[in-house]
PDB file of N, CA and C in Angstrom:
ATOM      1  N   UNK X   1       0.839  -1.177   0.000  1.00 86.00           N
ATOM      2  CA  UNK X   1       0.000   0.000   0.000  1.00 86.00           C
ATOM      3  C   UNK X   1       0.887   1.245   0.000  1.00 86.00           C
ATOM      4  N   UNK X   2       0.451   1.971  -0.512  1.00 89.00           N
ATOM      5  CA  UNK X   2       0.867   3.532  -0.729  1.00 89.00           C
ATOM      6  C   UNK X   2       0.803   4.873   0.527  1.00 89.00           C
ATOM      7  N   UNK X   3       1.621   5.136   0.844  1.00 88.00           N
ATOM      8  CA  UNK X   3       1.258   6.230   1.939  1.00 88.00           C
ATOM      9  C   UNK X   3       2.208   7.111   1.452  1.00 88.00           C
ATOM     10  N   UNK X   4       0.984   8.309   0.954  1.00 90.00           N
ATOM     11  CA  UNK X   4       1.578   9.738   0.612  1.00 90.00           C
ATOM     12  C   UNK X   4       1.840  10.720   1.466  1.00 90.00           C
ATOM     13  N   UNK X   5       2.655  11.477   1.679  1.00 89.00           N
ATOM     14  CA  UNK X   5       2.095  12.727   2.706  1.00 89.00           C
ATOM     15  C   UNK X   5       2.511  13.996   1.917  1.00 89.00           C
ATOM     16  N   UNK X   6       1.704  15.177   1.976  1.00 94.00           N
ATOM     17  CA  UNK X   6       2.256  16.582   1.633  1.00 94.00           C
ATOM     18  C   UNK X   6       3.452  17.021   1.677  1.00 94.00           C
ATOM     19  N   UNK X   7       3.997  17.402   1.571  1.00 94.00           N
ATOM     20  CA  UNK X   7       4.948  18.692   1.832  1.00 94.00           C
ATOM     21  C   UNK X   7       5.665  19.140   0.608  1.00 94.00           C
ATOM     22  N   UNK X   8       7.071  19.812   1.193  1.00 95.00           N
ATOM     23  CA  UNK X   8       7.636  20.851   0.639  1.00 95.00           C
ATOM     24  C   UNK X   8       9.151  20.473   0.416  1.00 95.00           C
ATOM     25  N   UNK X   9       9.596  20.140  -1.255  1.00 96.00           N
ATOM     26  CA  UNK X   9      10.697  19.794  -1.097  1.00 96.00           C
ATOM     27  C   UNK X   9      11.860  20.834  -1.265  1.00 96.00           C
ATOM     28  N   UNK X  10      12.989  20.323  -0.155  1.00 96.00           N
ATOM     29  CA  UNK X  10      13.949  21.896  -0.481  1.00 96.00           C
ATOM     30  C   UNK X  10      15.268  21.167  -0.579  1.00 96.00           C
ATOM     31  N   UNK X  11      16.208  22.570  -2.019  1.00 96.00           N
ATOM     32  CA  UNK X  11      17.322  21.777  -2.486  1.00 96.00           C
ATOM     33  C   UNK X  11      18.146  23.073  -1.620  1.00 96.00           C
ATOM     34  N   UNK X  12      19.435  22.893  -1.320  1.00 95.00           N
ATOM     35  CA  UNK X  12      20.217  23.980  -0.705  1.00 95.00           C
ATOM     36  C   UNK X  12      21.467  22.965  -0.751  1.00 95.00           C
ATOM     37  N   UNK X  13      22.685  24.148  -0.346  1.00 94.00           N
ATOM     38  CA  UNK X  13      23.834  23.839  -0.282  1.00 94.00           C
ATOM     39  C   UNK X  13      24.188  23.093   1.129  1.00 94.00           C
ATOM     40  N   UNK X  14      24.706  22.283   1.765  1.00 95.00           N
ATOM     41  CA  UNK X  14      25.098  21.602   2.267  1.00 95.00           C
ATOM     42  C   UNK X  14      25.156  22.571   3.632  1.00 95.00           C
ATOM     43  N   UNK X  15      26.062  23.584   4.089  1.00 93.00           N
ATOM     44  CA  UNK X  15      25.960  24.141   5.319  1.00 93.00           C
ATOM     45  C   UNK X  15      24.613  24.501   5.634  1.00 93.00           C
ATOM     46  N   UNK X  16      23.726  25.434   4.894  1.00 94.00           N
ATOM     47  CA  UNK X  16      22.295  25.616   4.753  1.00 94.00           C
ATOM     48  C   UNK X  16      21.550  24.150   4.876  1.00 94.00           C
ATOM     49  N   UNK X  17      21.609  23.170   4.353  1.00 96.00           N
ATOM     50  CA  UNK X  17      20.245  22.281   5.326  1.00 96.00           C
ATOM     51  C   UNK X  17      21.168  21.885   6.651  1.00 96.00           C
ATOM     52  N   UNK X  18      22.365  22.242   6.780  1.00 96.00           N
ATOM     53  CA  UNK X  18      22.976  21.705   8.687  1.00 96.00           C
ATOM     54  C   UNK X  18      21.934  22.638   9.265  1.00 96.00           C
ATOM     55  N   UNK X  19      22.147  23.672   8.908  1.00 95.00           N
ATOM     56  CA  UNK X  19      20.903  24.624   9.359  1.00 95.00           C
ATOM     57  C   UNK X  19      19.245  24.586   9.531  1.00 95.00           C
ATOM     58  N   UNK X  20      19.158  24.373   8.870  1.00 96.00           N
ATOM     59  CA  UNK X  20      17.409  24.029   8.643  1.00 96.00           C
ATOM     60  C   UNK X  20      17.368  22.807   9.352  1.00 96.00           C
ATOM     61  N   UNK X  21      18.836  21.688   9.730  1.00 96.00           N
ATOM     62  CA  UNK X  21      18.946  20.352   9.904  1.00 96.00           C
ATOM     63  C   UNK X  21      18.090  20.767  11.804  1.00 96.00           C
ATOM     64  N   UNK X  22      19.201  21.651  12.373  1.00 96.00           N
ATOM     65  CA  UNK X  22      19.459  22.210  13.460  1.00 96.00           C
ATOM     66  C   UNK X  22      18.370  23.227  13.687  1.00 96.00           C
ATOM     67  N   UNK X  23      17.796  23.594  13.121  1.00 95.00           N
ATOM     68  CA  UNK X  23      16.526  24.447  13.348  1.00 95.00           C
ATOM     69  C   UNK X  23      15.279  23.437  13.846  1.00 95.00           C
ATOM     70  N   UNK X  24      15.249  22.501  13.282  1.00 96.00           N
ATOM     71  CA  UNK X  24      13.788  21.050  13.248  1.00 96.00           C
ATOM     72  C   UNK X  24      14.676  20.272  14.785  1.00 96.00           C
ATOM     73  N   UNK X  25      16.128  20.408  14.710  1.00 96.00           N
ATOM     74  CA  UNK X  25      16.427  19.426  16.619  1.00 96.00           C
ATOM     75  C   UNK X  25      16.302  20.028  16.921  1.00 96.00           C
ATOM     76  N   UNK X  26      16.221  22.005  17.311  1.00 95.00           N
ATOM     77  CA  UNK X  26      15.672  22.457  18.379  1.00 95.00           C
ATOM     78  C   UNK X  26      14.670  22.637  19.000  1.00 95.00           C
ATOM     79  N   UNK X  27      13.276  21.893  18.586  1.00 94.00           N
ATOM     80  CA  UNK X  27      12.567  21.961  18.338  1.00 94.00           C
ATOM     81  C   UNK X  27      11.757  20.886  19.165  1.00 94.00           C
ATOM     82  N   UNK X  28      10.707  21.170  20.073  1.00 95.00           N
ATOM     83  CA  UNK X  28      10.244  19.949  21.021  1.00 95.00           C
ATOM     84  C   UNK X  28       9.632  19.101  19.765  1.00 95.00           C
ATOM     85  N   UNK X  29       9.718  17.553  19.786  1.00 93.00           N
ATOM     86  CA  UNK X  29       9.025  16.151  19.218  1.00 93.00           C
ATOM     87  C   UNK X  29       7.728  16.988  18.413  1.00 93.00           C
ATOM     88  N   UNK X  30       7.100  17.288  18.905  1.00 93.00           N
ATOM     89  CA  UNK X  30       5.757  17.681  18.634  1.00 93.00           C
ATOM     90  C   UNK X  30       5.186  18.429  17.388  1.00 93.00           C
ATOM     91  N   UNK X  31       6.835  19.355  17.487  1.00 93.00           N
ATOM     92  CA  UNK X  31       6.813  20.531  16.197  1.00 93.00           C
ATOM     93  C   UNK X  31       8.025  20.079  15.474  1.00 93.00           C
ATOM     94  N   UNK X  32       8.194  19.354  15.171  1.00 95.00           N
ATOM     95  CA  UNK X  32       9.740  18.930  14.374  1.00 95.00           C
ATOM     96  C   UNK X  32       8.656  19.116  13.007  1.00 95.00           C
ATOM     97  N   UNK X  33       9.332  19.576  11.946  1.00 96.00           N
ATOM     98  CA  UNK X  33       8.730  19.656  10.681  1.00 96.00           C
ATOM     99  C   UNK X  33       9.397  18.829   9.672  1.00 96.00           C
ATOM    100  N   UNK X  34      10.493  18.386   9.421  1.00 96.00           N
ATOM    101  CA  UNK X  34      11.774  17.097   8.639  1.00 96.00           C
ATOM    102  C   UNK X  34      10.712  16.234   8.694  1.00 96.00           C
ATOM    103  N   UNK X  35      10.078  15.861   7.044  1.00 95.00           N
ATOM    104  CA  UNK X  35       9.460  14.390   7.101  1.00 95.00           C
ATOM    105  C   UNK X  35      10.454  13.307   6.544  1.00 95.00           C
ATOM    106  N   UNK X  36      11.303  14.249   6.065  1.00 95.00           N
ATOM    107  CA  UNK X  36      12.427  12.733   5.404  1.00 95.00           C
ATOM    108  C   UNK X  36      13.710  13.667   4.929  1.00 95.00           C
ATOM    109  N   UNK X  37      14.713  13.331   5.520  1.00 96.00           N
ATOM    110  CA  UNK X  37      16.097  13.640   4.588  1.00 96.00           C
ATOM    111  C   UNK X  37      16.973  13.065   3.467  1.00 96.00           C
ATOM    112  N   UNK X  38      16.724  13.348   2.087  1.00 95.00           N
ATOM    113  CA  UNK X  38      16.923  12.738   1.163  1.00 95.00           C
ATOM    114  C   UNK X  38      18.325  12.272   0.928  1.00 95.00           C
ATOM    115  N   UNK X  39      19.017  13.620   0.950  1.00 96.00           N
ATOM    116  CA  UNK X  39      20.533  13.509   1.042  1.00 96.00           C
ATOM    117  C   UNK X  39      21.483  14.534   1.786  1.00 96.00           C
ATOM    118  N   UNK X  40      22.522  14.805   1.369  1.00 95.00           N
ATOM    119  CA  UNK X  40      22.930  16.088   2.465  1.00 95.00           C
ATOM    120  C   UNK X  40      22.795  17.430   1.713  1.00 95.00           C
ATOM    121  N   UNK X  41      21.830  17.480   0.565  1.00 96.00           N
ATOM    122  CA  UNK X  41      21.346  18.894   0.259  1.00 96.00           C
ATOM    123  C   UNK X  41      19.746  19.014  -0.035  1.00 96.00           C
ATOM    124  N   UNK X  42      19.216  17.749  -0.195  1.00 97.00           N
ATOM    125  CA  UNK X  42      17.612  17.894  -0.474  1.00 97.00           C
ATOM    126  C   UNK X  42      17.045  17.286   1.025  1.00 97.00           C
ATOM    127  N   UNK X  43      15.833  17.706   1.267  1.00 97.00           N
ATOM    128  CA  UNK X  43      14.799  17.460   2.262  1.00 97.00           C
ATOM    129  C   UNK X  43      13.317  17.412   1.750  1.00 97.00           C
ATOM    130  N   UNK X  44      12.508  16.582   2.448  1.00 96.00           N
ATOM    131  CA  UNK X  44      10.689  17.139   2.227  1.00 96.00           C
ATOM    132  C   UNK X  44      10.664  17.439   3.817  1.00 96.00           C
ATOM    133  N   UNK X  45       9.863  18.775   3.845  1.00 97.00           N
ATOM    134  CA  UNK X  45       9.655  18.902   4.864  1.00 97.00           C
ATOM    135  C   UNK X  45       7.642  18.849   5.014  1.00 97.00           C
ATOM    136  N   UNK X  46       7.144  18.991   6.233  1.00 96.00           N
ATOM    137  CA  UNK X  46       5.970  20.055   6.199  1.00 96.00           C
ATOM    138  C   UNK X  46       5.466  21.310   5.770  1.00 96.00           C
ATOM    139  N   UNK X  47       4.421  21.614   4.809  1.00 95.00           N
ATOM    140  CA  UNK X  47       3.845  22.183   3.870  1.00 95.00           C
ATOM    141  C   UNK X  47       3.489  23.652   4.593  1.00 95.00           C
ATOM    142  N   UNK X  48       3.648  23.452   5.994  1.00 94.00           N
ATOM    143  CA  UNK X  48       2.737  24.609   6.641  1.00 94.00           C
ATOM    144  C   UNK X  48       4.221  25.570   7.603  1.00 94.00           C
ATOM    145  N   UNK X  49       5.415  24.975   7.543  1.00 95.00           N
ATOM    146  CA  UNK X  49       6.648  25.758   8.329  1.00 95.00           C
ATOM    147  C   UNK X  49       7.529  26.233   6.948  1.00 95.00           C
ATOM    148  N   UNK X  50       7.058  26.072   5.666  1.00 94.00           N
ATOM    149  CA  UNK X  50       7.985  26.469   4.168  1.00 94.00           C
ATOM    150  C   UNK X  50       8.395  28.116   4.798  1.00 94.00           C
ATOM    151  N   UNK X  51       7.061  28.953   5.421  1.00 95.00           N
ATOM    152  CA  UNK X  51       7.480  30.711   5.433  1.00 95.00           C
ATOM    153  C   UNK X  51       8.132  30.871   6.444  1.00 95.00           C
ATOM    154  N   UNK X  52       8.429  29.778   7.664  1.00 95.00           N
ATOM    155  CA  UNK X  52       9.117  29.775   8.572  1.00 95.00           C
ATOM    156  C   UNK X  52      10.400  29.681   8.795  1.00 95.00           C
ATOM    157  N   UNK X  53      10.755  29.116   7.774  1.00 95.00           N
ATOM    158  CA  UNK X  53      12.249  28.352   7.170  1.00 95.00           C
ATOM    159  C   UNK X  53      12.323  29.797   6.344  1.00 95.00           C
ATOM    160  N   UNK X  54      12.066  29.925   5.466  1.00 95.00           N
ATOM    161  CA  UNK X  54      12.072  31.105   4.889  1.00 95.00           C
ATOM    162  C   UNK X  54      12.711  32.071   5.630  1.00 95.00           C
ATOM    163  N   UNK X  55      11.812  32.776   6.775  1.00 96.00           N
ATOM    164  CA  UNK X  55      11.702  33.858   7.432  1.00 96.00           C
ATOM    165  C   UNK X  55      13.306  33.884   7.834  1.00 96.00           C
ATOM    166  N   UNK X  56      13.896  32.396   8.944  1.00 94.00           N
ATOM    167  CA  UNK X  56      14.829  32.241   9.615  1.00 94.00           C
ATOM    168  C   UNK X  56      16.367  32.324   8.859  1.00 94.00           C
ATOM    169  N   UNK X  57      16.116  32.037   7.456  1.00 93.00           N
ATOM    170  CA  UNK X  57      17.029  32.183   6.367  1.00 93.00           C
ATOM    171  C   UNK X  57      17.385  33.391   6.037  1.00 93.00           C
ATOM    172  N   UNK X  58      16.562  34.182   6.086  1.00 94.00           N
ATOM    173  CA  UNK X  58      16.395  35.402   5.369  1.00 94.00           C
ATOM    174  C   UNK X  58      17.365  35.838   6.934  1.00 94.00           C
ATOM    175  N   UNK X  59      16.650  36.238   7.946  1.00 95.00           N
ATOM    176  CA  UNK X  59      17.390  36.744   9.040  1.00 95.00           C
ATOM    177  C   UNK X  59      18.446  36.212   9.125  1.00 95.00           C
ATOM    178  N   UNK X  60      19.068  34.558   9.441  1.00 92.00           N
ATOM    179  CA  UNK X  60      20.104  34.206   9.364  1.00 92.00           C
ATOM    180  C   UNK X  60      21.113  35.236   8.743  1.00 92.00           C
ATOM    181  N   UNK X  61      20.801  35.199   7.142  1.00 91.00           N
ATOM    182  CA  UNK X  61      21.828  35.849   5.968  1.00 91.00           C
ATOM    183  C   UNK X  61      22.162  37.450   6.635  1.00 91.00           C
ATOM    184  N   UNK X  62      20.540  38.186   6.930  1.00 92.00           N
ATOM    185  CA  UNK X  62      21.402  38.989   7.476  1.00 92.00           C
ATOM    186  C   UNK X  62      22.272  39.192   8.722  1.00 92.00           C
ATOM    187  N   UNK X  63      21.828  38.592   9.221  1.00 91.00           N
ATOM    188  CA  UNK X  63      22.971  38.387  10.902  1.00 91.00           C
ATOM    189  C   UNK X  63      24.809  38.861  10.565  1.00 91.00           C
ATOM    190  N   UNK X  64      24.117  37.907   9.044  1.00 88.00           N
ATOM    191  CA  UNK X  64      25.844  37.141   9.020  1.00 88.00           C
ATOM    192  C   UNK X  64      26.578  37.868   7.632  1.00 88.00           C
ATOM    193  N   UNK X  65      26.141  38.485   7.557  1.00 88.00           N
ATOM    194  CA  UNK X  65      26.247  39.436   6.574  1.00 88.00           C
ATOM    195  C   UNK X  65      27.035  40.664   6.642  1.00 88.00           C
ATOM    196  N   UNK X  66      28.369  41.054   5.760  1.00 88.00           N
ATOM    197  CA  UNK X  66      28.882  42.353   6.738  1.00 88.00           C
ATOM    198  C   UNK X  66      28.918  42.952   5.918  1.00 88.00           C
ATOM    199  N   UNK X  67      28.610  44.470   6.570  1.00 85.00           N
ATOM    200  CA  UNK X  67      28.802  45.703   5.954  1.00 85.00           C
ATOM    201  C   UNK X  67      29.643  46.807   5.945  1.00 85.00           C
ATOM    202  N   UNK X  68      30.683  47.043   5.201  1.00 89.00           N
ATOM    203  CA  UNK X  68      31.888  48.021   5.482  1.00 89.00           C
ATOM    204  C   UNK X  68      31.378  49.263   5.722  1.00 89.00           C
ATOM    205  N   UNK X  69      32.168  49.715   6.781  1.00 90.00           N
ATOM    206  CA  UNK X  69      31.745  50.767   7.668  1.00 90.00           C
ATOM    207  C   UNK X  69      31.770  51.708   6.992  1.00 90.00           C
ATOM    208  N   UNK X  70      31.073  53.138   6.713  1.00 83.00           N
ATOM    209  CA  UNK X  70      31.764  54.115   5.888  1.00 83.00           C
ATOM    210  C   UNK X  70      32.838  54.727   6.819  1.00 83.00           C
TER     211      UNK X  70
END
């Protein structure tokens, strides 16, 4: 038998899903969103945390991001 589930597949560079890897273990059992890790750059995750991952990426980049002083 067949068992499908939804989600959202994401391709990224290798340090970026350690990240997203490490974002889903901090995370109590309950809310882990990782339905399967394909390899060490693709994932499916849950359909409903895609703007969440998003959001944390986006901030990440800028955190880490530098800007020469004038």
């Amino acid at each position: 038998m067949v068992n499908a589930t939804k989600g959202v597949f994401i391709s990224c560079d290798i340090p970026m899903a350690q990240y997203i890897i490490n974002m889903n273990a901090s995370l109590p059992a309950s809310d882990k969103f990782i339905i399967h890790i394909l390899d060490s750059t693709h994932m499916f995750v849950q359909p409903h945390v895609e703007q969440m991952i998003r959001s944390q990426i986006a901030k990440f980049r800028e955190d880490n991001t530098y800007v020469k002083p004038n």
